[in-house]
Coordinates of C-alpha atoms in Angstrom, one line a residue:
Chain A
M1 CA 0.0 0.0 0.0
T2 CA 1.5 3.4 -0.9
T3 CA 0.5 7.0 -0.6
D4 CA 1.3 9.3 -3.5
Q5 CA 2.5 12.7 -2.6
Q6 CA 4.2 15.6 -4.3
S7 CA 7.8 15.7 -3.5
E8 CA 8.4 18.6 -1.2
Y9 CA 12.0 18.9 -2.1
I10 CA 12.8 22.0 -4.2
P11 CA 16.3 21.8 -5.7
K12 CA 18.6 24.8 -5.6
S13 CA 20.5 24.7 -8.8
R14 CA 23.8 26.6 -8.4
H15 CA 25.6 25.3 -11.4
S16 CA 27.8 27.9 -12.9
T17 CA 28.6 26.5 -16.3
K18 CA 31.1 29.2 -17.3
L19 CA 33.1 28.7 -14.1
Y20 CA 33.2 25.0 -14.6
V21 CA 34.2 25.3 -18.2
I22 CA 37.1 27.6 -17.2
A23 CA 38.1 25.2 -14.4
A24 CA 38.0 22.2 -16.8
T25 CA 40.1 24.1 -19.4
I26 CA 42.7 24.9 -16.9
N27 CA 42.8 21.3 -15.7
L28 CA 43.1 20.0 -19.3
A29 CA 46.0 22.4 -20.0
I30 CA 47.7 21.3 -16.8
M31 CA 47.4 17.7 -17.8
L32 CA 48.6 18.1 -21.3
L33 CA 51.5 20.6 -21.1
P34 CA 54.0 19.3 -18.5
P35 CA 55.2 16.1 -20.2
I36 CA 55.9 18.0 -23.3
Y37 CA 58.1 20.4 -21.3
L38 CA 59.5 18.0 -18.7
G39 CA 60.2 15.4 -21.3
M40 CA 62.3 17.7 -23.3
T41 CA 64.4 19.1 -20.6
S42 CA 66.2 17.8 -17.6
G43 CA 65.6 20.2 -14.8
G44 CA 66.3 17.7 -12.1
A45 CA 64.5 17.1 -8.8
A46 CA 63.7 20.7 -8.1
L47 CA 61.8 21.3 -11.3
A48 CA 60.0 18.0 -11.3
I49 CA 58.9 18.1 -7.7
G50 CA 58.3 21.8 -8.0
Y51 CA 55.9 21.2 -10.9
F52 CA 53.8 18.8 -9.0
M53 CA 53.7 21.0 -5.9
G54 CA 52.8 24.0 -8.0
L55 CA 50.1 22.1 -9.8
S56 CA 48.6 20.8 -6.5
V57 CA 48.6 24.3 -5.0
I58 CA 46.7 25.6 -8.1
L59 CA 44.1 22.8 -7.8
L60 CA 43.7 23.4 -4.0
I61 CA 43.2 27.1 -4.6
S62 CA 40.7 26.4 -7.4
L63 CA 38.7 24.1 -5.1
W64 CA 38.7 26.7 -2.2
A65 CA 37.7 29.4 -4.6
L66 CA 34.8 27.3 -6.0
N67 CA 33.8 26.5 -2.4
L68 CA 33.8 30.2 -1.5
Y69 CA 31.8 31.1 -4.5
D70 CA 29.3 28.3 -3.8
S71 CA 28.9 29.3 -0.1
S72 CA 28.3 32.9 -0.9
S73 CA 25.8 32.0 -3.6
S74 CA 23.8 29.8 -1.3
R75 CA 23.9 32.4 1.4
A76 CA 22.7 35.0 -1.1
G77 CA 20.0 32.6 -2.3
S78 CA 18.6 31.9 1.1
S79 CA 18.6 35.5 2.3
Chain B
M1 CA 59.5 -12.7 19.4
N2 CA 59.0 -9.9 16.9
I3 CA 56.0 -11.7 15.4
F4 CA 54.2 -11.0 18.7
I5 CA 54.9 -7.3 18.2
G6 CA 53.6 -7.3 14.6
Y7 CA 50.6 -9.5 15.0
G8 CA 49.9 -8.1 18.5
M9 CA 49.6 -4.6 17.1
V10 CA 47.1 -5.9 14.4
V11 CA 45.0 -7.5 17.2
V12 CA 45.0 -4.3 19.2
F13 CA 44.0 -2.3 16.1
F14 CA 41.2 -4.7 15.2
A15 CA 39.9 -4.6 18.7
V16 CA 39.7 -0.8 18.6
I17 CA 37.7 -1.0 15.4
V18 CA 35.3 -3.5 16.7
L19 CA 34.8 -1.5 19.9
V20 CA 34.1 1.7 18.0
M21 CA 31.6 -0.1 15.7
E22 CA 29.8 -1.9 18.6
R23 CA 29.4 1.4 20.6
S24 CA 28.0 3.2 17.6
Y25 CA 25.7 0.4 16.5
K26 CA 22.2 1.4 15.5
K27 CA 19.7 -1.0 14.1
D28 CA 18.9 -0.3 10.4
A29 CA 15.3 0.9 9.9
N30 CA 15.1 -0.2 6.3
F31 CA 17.2 -1.1 3.3
T32 CA 18.1 2.5 2.5
D33 CA 19.4 2.8 6.0
Y34 CA 21.5 -0.3 5.4
A35 CA 22.7 0.7 1.9
V36 CA 23.4 4.5 2.4
A37 CA 23.0 5.1 6.1
S38 CA 19.8 7.1 5.3
R39 CA 22.0 9.9 4.0
S40 CA 22.9 11.1 7.4
F41 CA 26.6 11.8 7.7
G42 CA 28.3 15.2 8.2
P43 CA 31.4 16.5 6.3
W44 CA 34.1 15.1 8.5
F45 CA 32.8 11.6 8.4
Q46 CA 32.2 12.0 4.7
S47 CA 35.7 13.3 4.1
M48 CA 37.4 10.4 5.9
S49 CA 35.0 7.9 4.3
F50 CA 36.0 9.1 0.9
L51 CA 39.7 9.0 1.8
N52 CA 39.5 5.5 3.2
T53 CA 37.8 4.3 0.1
W54 CA 39.9 6.3 -2.4
L55 CA 43.3 5.5 -0.9
P56 CA 43.6 1.7 -0.6
G57 CA 46.4 -0.2 1.0
T58 CA 48.0 -0.7 -2.4
V59 CA 48.9 3.0 -2.5
F60 CA 51.7 2.1 0.0
I61 CA 52.7 -0.7 -2.4
S62 CA 52.0 -0.4 -6.1
F63 CA 51.9 3.4 -6.3
A64 CA 54.8 3.9 -3.9
G65 CA 56.5 1.2 -5.9
L66 CA 56.0 3.1 -9.1
A67 CA 57.8 6.1 -7.6
A68 CA 60.6 4.0 -6.1
G69 CA 61.1 2.1 -9.4
S70 CA 60.4 4.7 -12.1
G71 CA 60.8 8.1 -10.6
I72 CA 58.7 11.2 -10.8
I73 CA 55.9 9.7 -12.8
G74 CA 54.8 8.1 -9.5
F75 CA 53.5 11.5 -8.6
Y76 CA 50.7 11.2 -11.2
V77 CA 48.4 9.9 -8.4
L78 CA 48.4 13.4 -6.9
P79 CA 46.9 15.5 -9.7
Y80 CA 44.4 12.9 -10.6
S81 CA 43.3 12.5 -7.0
L82 CA 42.9 16.3 -6.5
L83 CA 41.0 16.5 -9.8
A84 CA 38.7 13.7 -8.6
V85 CA 38.0 15.8 -5.5
M86 CA 37.2 18.8 -7.7
F87 CA 34.8 16.7 -9.8
M88 CA 33.2 15.5 -6.6
F89 CA 32.5 19.2 -5.8
M90 CA 31.1 19.9 -9.3
M91 CA 28.8 16.8 -9.3
A92 CA 27.5 17.1 -5.7
D93 CA 24.3 19.1 -6.2
R94 CA 22.8 17.2 -9.0
V95 CA 23.9 13.7 -7.9
W96 CA 22.7 14.2 -4.3
E97 CA 19.4 15.8 -5.3
W98 CA 18.5 13.1 -7.7
G99 CA 19.7 10.4 -5.3
R100 CA 17.5 11.7 -2.6
V101 CA 14.3 12.3 -4.7
F102 CA 14.5 8.9 -6.4
N103 CA 16.0 7.0 -3.4
L104 CA 19.0 5.8 -5.4
R105 CA 21.4 3.5 -3.7
T106 CA 24.1 2.6 -6.3
Q107 CA 25.8 4.1 -9.3
A108 CA 24.1 1.7 -11.6
D109 CA 20.8 2.7 -10.0
F110 CA 21.7 6.4 -10.8
V111 CA 22.4 5.9 -14.5
G112 CA 19.4 3.6 -14.8
M113 CA 17.2 6.4 -13.5
R114 CA 18.9 9.1 -15.7
Y115 CA 18.3 7.1 -18.9
N116 CA 15.1 5.5 -17.7
S117 CA 16.6 2.2 -18.8
T118 CA 17.2 -1.2 -17.2
P119 CA 19.8 -2.3 -19.8
V120 CA 21.9 0.8 -19.1
R121 CA 21.6 0.0 -15.4
V122 CA 22.7 -3.6 -15.9
I123 CA 25.6 -2.8 -18.2
A124 CA 26.9 -0.1 -15.9
A125 CA 26.8 -2.5 -13.0
A126 CA 28.6 -5.2 -15.0
V127 CA 31.4 -2.8 -16.1
G128 CA 31.8 -1.5 -12.5
I129 CA 32.0 -5.0 -11.1
L130 CA 34.5 -6.4 -13.6
A131 CA 36.7 -3.3 -13.3
S132 CA 36.7 -3.6 -9.5
I133 CA 38.1 -7.1 -9.3
P134 CA 41.7 -6.1 -10.0
W135 CA 41.5 -3.7 -7.0
L136 CA 40.3 -6.6 -4.8
I137 CA 43.3 -8.6 -6.0
L138 CA 45.6 -5.7 -5.1
G139 CA 43.8 -5.5 -1.7
F140 CA 44.4 -9.1 -0.8
Q141 CA 47.9 -8.9 -2.2
S142 CA 48.5 -5.9 0.1
L143 CA 47.3 -7.9 3.1
G144 CA 49.6 -10.8 2.1
L145 CA 52.5 -8.4 2.3
V146 CA 51.4 -7.0 5.6
F147 CA 51.1 -10.3 7.3
S148 CA 54.3 -11.6 5.7
Y149 CA 56.4 -8.7 6.8
L150 CA 54.8 -8.4 10.3
S151 CA 55.7 -12.1 10.9
F152 CA 59.3 -11.1 10.5
G153 CA 60.1 -14.2 8.4
V154 CA 57.9 -16.7 10.2
V155 CA 55.0 -16.7 7.8
G156 CA 55.5 -17.2 4.1
P157 CA 53.7 -15.0 1.4
V158 CA 51.1 -17.6 0.5
A159 CA 50.1 -18.3 4.1
A160 CA 50.1 -14.6 4.7
V161 CA 47.4 -14.1 2.0
F162 CA 45.2 -16.6 3.8
I163 CA 45.7 -14.9 7.2
G164 CA 44.7 -11.6 5.5
I165 CA 41.6 -13.3 4.1
F166 CA 40.7 -14.6 7.6
V167 CA 41.1 -11.2 9.1
L168 CA 39.0 -9.6 6.5
A169 CA 36.4 -12.3 6.7
V170 CA 36.1 -11.7 10.4
R171 CA 35.8 -8.0 9.7
Q172 CA 33.0 -8.7 7.3
V173 CA 30.9 -9.9 10.1
W174 CA 30.5 -6.3 11.3
T175 CA 30.2 -4.9 7.8
V176 CA 27.3 -7.2 6.9
R177 CA 25.7 -6.7 10.3
M178 CA 26.0 -2.9 10.4
G179 CA 25.8 -1.9 6.7
M180 CA 26.9 1.4 5.4
R181 CA 26.7 3.2 8.8
G182 CA 29.3 0.8 10.2
I183 CA 31.5 1.2 7.2
V184 CA 31.5 5.0 7.4
I185 CA 32.1 5.1 11.2
S186 CA 35.0 2.6 11.0
D187 CA 36.4 4.5 8.0
M188 CA 37.1 7.4 10.4
V189 CA 39.3 5.3 12.7
Q190 CA 40.9 3.4 9.9
G191 CA 41.6 6.6 8.0
L192 CA 43.3 8.3 10.9
V193 CA 45.5 5.3 11.5
A194 CA 46.3 4.9 7.8
Y195 CA 46.8 8.4 6.6
A196 CA 47.7 10.5 9.6
G197 CA 49.9 7.6 10.9
G198 CA 51.2 6.9 7.4
F199 CA 52.0 10.6 6.9
L200 CA 54.0 10.9 10.1
L201 CA 56.0 7.7 9.3
A202 CA 56.8 8.9 5.8
L203 CA 57.8 12.3 7.1
G204 CA 60.1 10.7 9.6
F205 CA 61.8 8.5 7.0
I206 CA 62.2 11.4 4.6
V207 CA 64.3 13.1 7.3
W208 CA 66.2 9.9 8.0
L209 CA 66.9 9.3 4.3
L210 CA 68.0 12.9 3.6
S211 CA 70.4 12.8 6.6
S212 CA 71.9 9.5 5.9
G213 CA 73.3 10.1 2.4
H214 CA 70.1 9.1 0.5
G215 CA 69.2 12.5 -0.9
F216 CA 67.9 13.6 -4.2
K217 CA 71.5 13.8 -5.7
S218 CA 71.9 10.0 -5.2
L219 CA 69.1 9.3 -7.7
P220 CA 69.6 8.9 -11.4
A221 CA 68.9 11.9 -13.7
T222 CA 66.3 10.0 -15.7
F223 CA 64.2 9.8 -12.5
W224 CA 63.0 13.4 -13.0
N225 CA 61.7 13.1 -16.6
L226 CA 58.1 12.5 -17.7
P227 CA 57.6 10.8 -21.0
G228 CA 57.7 13.6 -23.6
V229 CA 57.9 14.0 -27.3
G230 CA 59.9 11.2 -28.8
S231 CA 59.9 9.0 -25.7
E232 CA 59.1 5.3 -25.8
T233 CA 55.7 5.5 -24.0
G234 CA 54.7 8.7 -25.9
F235 CA 54.0 12.3 -24.8
L236 CA 50.3 11.7 -24.2
Y237 CA 50.9 8.9 -21.7
F238 CA 51.0 11.1 -18.7
F239 CA 47.9 12.9 -19.9
S240 CA 46.2 9.6 -20.4
L241 CA 47.1 8.3 -16.9
V242 CA 45.8 11.5 -15.2
A243 CA 42.7 11.8 -17.4
T244 CA 41.6 8.2 -16.9
G245 CA 42.3 8.5 -13.2
A246 CA 40.4 11.7 -12.7
L247 CA 37.4 10.8 -14.9
G248 CA 37.4 7.2 -13.7
A249 CA 37.3 8.2 -10.1
W250 CA 33.6 8.7 -9.9
C251 CA 32.9 5.7 -12.1
W252 CA 34.0 3.4 -9.3
P253 CA 30.7 2.1 -7.7
D254 CA 32.2 2.1 -4.2
I255 CA 33.4 5.7 -4.5
F256 CA 30.2 6.9 -6.2
V257 CA 27.9 5.6 -3.4
R258 CA 29.7 7.9 -1.0
L259 CA 27.8 10.8 -2.6
F260 CA 24.6 9.2 -1.3
T261 CA 25.6 8.9 2.3
A262 CA 25.9 12.6 3.1
K263 CA 23.1 14.5 4.7
S264 CA 23.1 17.2 2.1
S265 CA 24.9 18.3 -1.1
R266 CA 26.6 21.1 0.9
T267 CA 28.0 18.3 3.1
V268 CA 29.5 16.6 0.1
K269 CA 31.2 19.8 -1.1
S270 CA 32.4 20.6 2.4
S271 CA 33.9 17.1 2.6
A272 CA 35.7 17.6 -0.7
V273 CA 37.3 20.8 0.6
K274 CA 38.4 18.9 3.8
A275 CA 39.7 15.8 1.9
A276 CA 41.9 17.7 -0.6
P277 CA 44.6 19.0 1.7
A278 CA 44.8 15.7 3.5
L279 CA 45.3 13.9 0.2
F280 CA 48.0 16.4 -0.8
L281 CA 50.0 16.0 2.4
F282 CA 49.8 12.2 2.6
I283 CA 50.5 11.5 -1.1
T284 CA 53.3 14.0 -1.2
A285 CA 55.1 12.6 1.8
L286 CA 54.6 9.0 0.7
I287 CA 55.9 9.6 -2.9
I288 CA 58.9 11.7 -1.8
M289 CA 59.9 9.0 0.7
S290 CA 59.5 6.3 -2.0
L291 CA 61.6 8.4 -4.5
L292 CA 64.4 8.8 -2.0
A293 CA 64.3 5.1 -1.0
H294 CA 65.2 4.1 -4.5
S295 CA 68.9 4.5 -3.5
L296 CA 68.5 1.7 -0.9
S297 CA 69.8 -1.4 -2.7
D298 CA 67.0 -3.8 -1.5
V299 CA 64.4 -1.3 -2.6
A300 CA 65.9 -0.9 -6.1
K301 CA 65.5 -4.7 -6.5
A302 CA 61.9 -4.9 -5.2
P303 CA 60.4 -1.4 -5.5
D304 CA 56.8 -2.5 -4.7
N305 CA 58.1 -3.5 -1.2
V306 CA 59.5 0.0 -0.6
W307 CA 57.2 0.8 2.4
F308 CA 58.1 -2.3 4.3
L309 CA 61.8 -2.4 3.4
T310 CA 62.3 1.2 4.4
L311 CA 60.4 1.0 7.6
A312 CA 62.2 -2.2 8.6
R313 CA 65.2 0.0 9.2
G314 CA 63.3 1.6 12.1
G315 CA 63.0 -1.6 14.0
P316 CA 60.0 -4.0 14.7
W317 CA 57.7 -1.5 16.3
I318 CA 58.0 1.0 13.5
L319 CA 57.5 -1.7 10.9
A320 CA 54.5 -3.0 12.8
L321 CA 53.0 0.5 12.9
G322 CA 53.6 0.8 9.1
G323 CA 51.9 -2.6 8.6
V324 CA 48.9 -1.5 10.6
A325 CA 48.6 1.6 8.4
V326 CA 48.5 -0.5 5.3
L327 CA 46.0 -2.8 6.9
A328 CA 43.8 0.1 7.9
A329 CA 43.8 1.5 4.4
T330 CA 43.1 -1.9 2.9
M331 CA 40.3 -2.8 5.2
G332 CA 38.4 0.4 4.3
N333 CA 38.9 -0.1 0.6
V334 CA 38.1 -3.8 0.4
N335 CA 35.0 -3.4 2.6
A336 CA 33.7 -0.7 0.3
I337 CA 34.4 -2.7 -2.9
T338 CA 32.9 -5.9 -1.6
A339 CA 29.8 -4.1 -0.3
S340 CA 29.3 -2.3 -3.6
V341 CA 30.0 -5.5 -5.7
G342 CA 27.5 -7.4 -3.6
L343 CA 24.9 -4.7 -3.8
Q344 CA 25.2 -4.1 -7.5
V345 CA 25.2 -7.8 -8.4
S346 CA 22.1 -8.3 -6.3
Q347 CA 20.1 -5.1 -6.8
D348 CA 21.2 -4.0 -10.3
I349 CA 21.7 -7.4 -12.1
I350 CA 20.0 -10.4 -10.6
H351 CA 17.1 -8.7 -8.9
V352 CA 16.9 -5.7 -11.2
K353 CA 13.1 -6.1 -11.4
G354 CA 12.8 -6.0 -7.6
T355 CA 12.5 -8.5 -4.8
T356 CA 12.3 -8.6 -1.0
D357 CA 15.0 -7.1 1.2
Q358 CA 15.8 -10.5 2.6
R359 CA 16.5 -12.1 -0.8
M360 CA 18.4 -9.1 -2.0
T361 CA 20.7 -9.2 1.1
R362 CA 21.2 -13.0 0.7
T363 CA 22.2 -12.7 -3.0
A364 CA 24.5 -9.8 -2.1
K365 CA 26.3 -12.1 0.4
Y366 CA 26.8 -14.8 -2.1
A367 CA 28.1 -12.3 -4.7
I368 CA 30.6 -11.0 -2.1
A369 CA 31.8 -14.5 -1.5
G370 CA 32.2 -15.2 -5.2
A371 CA 34.2 -11.9 -5.7
V372 CA 36.5 -12.8 -2.8
V373 CA 37.2 -16.3 -4.2
V374 CA 38.2 -14.8 -7.6
S375 CA 40.3 -12.1 -6.1
V376 CA 42.1 -14.5 -3.8
I377 CA 43.1 -16.6 -6.7
G378 CA 44.4 -13.5 -8.4
A379 CA 46.3 -12.5 -5.3
L380 CA 47.9 -15.9 -5.0
L381 CA 49.0 -15.8 -8.7
T382 CA 50.7 -12.4 -8.0
V383 CA 52.0 -13.1 -4.6
N384 CA 55.7 -13.1 -5.6
T385 CA 55.5 -10.1 -7.8
A386 CA 57.8 -7.4 -6.6
S387 CA 57.4 -4.7 -9.2
G388 CA 54.9 -3.5 -11.8
L389 CA 51.8 -4.2 -9.7
V390 CA 50.5 -0.7 -10.6
L391 CA 49.8 -2.0 -14.1
L392 CA 46.8 -3.9 -12.7
A393 CA 45.5 -0.7 -11.3
V394 CA 46.1 1.2 -14.6
A395 CA 44.5 -1.6 -16.6
S396 CA 41.3 -1.5 -14.4
Y397 CA 41.0 2.2 -15.0
Q398 CA 40.9 1.7 -18.8
G399 CA 37.7 -0.3 -18.2
I400 CA 36.0 1.7 -15.5
V401 CA 36.5 5.0 -17.4
Q402 CA 34.0 3.7 -20.0
L403 CA 31.2 4.7 -17.6
A404 CA 32.4 8.3 -17.7
P405 CA 30.7 9.6 -20.9
S406 CA 27.3 8.3 -19.8
L407 CA 27.7 9.4 -16.3
F408 CA 29.2 12.9 -16.8
L409 CA 27.3 13.8 -20.0
G410 CA 24.2 12.5 -18.4
L411 CA 24.6 15.0 -15.6
L412 CA 25.4 17.9 -18.0
W413 CA 23.6 17.3 -21.2
R414 CA 19.9 16.6 -21.8
R415 CA 20.0 15.0 -25.2
G416 CA 21.8 11.7 -24.1
T417 CA 19.8 8.6 -24.8
A418 CA 19.7 5.1 -23.3
T419 CA 20.7 3.6 -26.6
G420 CA 23.7 5.9 -26.9
A421 CA 24.7 5.2 -23.3
A422 CA 24.4 1.4 -23.6
A423 CA 26.1 1.2 -27.0
G424 CA 28.9 3.6 -26.0
M425 CA 29.7 1.7 -22.8
I426 CA 29.8 -1.7 -24.6
V427 CA 31.9 -0.5 -27.5
G428 CA 34.2 1.5 -25.2
F429 CA 34.7 -1.4 -22.8
V430 CA 35.4 -4.0 -25.6
T431 CA 37.8 -1.5 -27.3
A432 CA 39.6 -0.8 -24.1
A433 CA 39.9 -4.5 -23.2
T434 CA 41.1 -5.5 -26.6
L435 CA 43.7 -2.7 -26.9
T436 CA 44.9 -3.4 -23.3
F437 CA 45.7 -6.9 -24.4
F438 CA 47.9 -5.7 -27.3
Y439 CA 49.2 -2.5 -25.7
P440 CA 49.2 -3.0 -21.9
V441 CA 51.0 0.3 -21.3
S442 CA 50.4 2.8 -24.1
I443 CA 49.8 2.9 -27.8
P444 CA 52.9 4.4 -29.5
A445 CA 51.2 5.1 -32.8
L446 CA 48.7 7.4 -31.1
G447 CA 51.3 9.4 -29.2
G448 CA 51.1 7.4 -26.1
L449 CA 47.4 7.4 -25.5
T450 CA 46.2 4.5 -23.4
S451 CA 43.6 2.0 -24.4
G452 CA 41.0 3.5 -22.1
V453 CA 41.3 6.9 -23.6
V454 CA 40.8 5.5 -27.1
G455 CA 37.8 3.5 -25.9
M456 CA 36.4 6.6 -24.2
I457 CA 36.7 8.7 -27.4
L458 CA 34.8 6.1 -29.4
N459 CA 32.3 5.7 -26.6
T460 CA 31.7 9.5 -26.6
I461 CA 31.3 9.7 -30.4
I462 CA 28.7 6.9 -30.3
Y463 CA 26.9 8.5 -27.4
V464 CA 26.7 11.9 -29.1
A465 CA 25.9 10.5 -32.6
L466 CA 23.0 8.4 -31.3
A467 CA 21.7 11.4 -29.4
Y468 CA 21.1 13.1 -32.8
L469 CA 20.4 10.0 -35.0
A470 CA 18.0 8.4 -32.6
P471 CA 16.8 11.2 -30.3
L472 CA 14.6 11.0 -27.3
S473 CA 10.9 10.4 -27.6
S474 CA 8.7 13.4 -26.7
S475 CA 7.6 11.8 -23.4
E476 CA 11.2 11.0 -22.4
K477 CA 12.3 14.5 -23.4
E478 CA 9.6 15.9 -21.1
R479 CA 10.8 13.7 -18.3
V480 CA 14.4 14.7 -18.7
T481 CA 13.4 18.4 -18.9
R482 CA 11.6 18.0 -15.5
L483 CA 14.6 16.1 -14.1
F484 CA 16.9 19.0 -14.9
D485 CA 14.6 22.0 -14.3
N486 CA 11.8 21.0 -12.0
L487 CA 12.6 18.1 -9.8
S488 CA 9.7 18.9 -7.5
T489 CA 7.2 17.8 -10.1
F490 CA 8.2 14.1 -9.6
H491 CA 5.7 12.3 -7.4
T492 CA 7.3 10.3 -4.7
S493 CA 5.5 7.3 -3.3
L494 CA 6.0 6.5 0.3
S495 CA 5.6 2.9 1.5
S496 CA 3.0 2.9 4.3
D497 CA 5.0 0.1 6.0
T498 CA 8.5 1.8 6.1
N499 CA 7.7 5.4 5.2
E500 CA 10.6 5.0 2.8
P501 CA 10.4 6.8 -0.6
I502 CA 9.8 4.4 -3.5
N503 CA 11.0 5.3 -6.9
V504 CA 8.2 6.2 -9.2
R505 CA 9.7 5.8 -12.6
T506 CA 9.1 3.5 -15.5
T507 CA 12.0 1.5 -16.9
S508 CA 12.2 0.0 -20.3

């Protein structure tokens, strides 16, 4: 036995397509460029490890920026 | 004598886990409670649950081994892990919302709902299950190494695998009894031991290696190169590894289900922001330690054993701690994989038309047992492998990433059809499997692309082409429009017995 009822959940769509496209493009560039450069030069440990650390910092900052944007959007939407 | 230190520490750790689970035990109200803990967990538990599923014990073995044996390319796990977290953030709203409204419990359930198609659901489940088996093999293999090293020479590799199976089988008693709630709670304790403990151990040994003549200058110059233009593996190899890793991340059934256990989509996002720095610190420390350890002669000969061989220099207590860290990571991952394999075999393949909770649970248990048997055989066949285990992981990614076009495009694009999704997955998987057989590493003629990327390209072309050549019917178009724009128009039936939402959707 079931009871039908209208779902009370109203979604809050906060997708920012442009932001995600920019983030995806940056990510793609990050994935494609390094081996072309690092494979052609021999910069040693400093360059190689420095590249991965720099890449990680960029990704972490991107994530925090997205989170900040998302939090402020949801606060603006609920006020 | 040392075996008592090693195995004693395992017993203590196991007892702590059982105590935590028993004290937090809550009887499951219904199957949704059992499968996704009624979507009740906050960001810290979510974060550690994701980490304990994402970072299996083999990260200390096959991934660390790649760094110890081949150099800087071992760091590829870092960008693809961070990208996976970013994708988690981007997917959170839509996946969680749809999951809640339609009471979705698995990834196959999710794509089945999106495309309103039972065949898509079954194919997605089959691909996910097949691709997960290599990770179970790596998991049991990790346990074999743990119990072999922690016996300090008393127990051989084959016997050690069976001891590991016994420990996991005992652990399964609580997994089966407590369901997802128990898994998430124990993930917190296991995660702290594995990754906080693992980070501290790795950091300590980085200091020791640097101060005892095993610095960066003792490593070969070729260690710092990534495959570039003109290299044997091809300049697109690194891109392929990172792309299949990042896109494949959310195609794993055991990872995807984590999106359903949170109490809100905001919680999922918050957990992503918390997980990312922990991932960065732990992986960085582990990989740098492994790179430096290459200059130890025994590590150079058996790079996949780098974690144990390096920690052995700290004495039995340090090695025991390191072994427990690997055990903690493995337990979380193997639990998650076996639970998802069992659930998907039962709910999304055998009983896809529906059945009682009791039958579904019983079938899930048999499926788990079957997966364990197959994986144990695989682990025994690779028990003496000391390098190159990461190839098993890479090969499995070529298969699982074939779910990515249907999953991600299904979230972003309204035109996708069930026919396109099904055909794309099948062609992609068969292509990837065939090419992996002939080119297990990369395809030189295609600049170093891996088989999975080629499969994914074909998969996507078919998906998009069929969206235009055989578009959605008007009723399906209307349903998808409501799914994207007006979720509140879906009627949700509530069972009068359990008050649990029942999906109201037709499947073809």
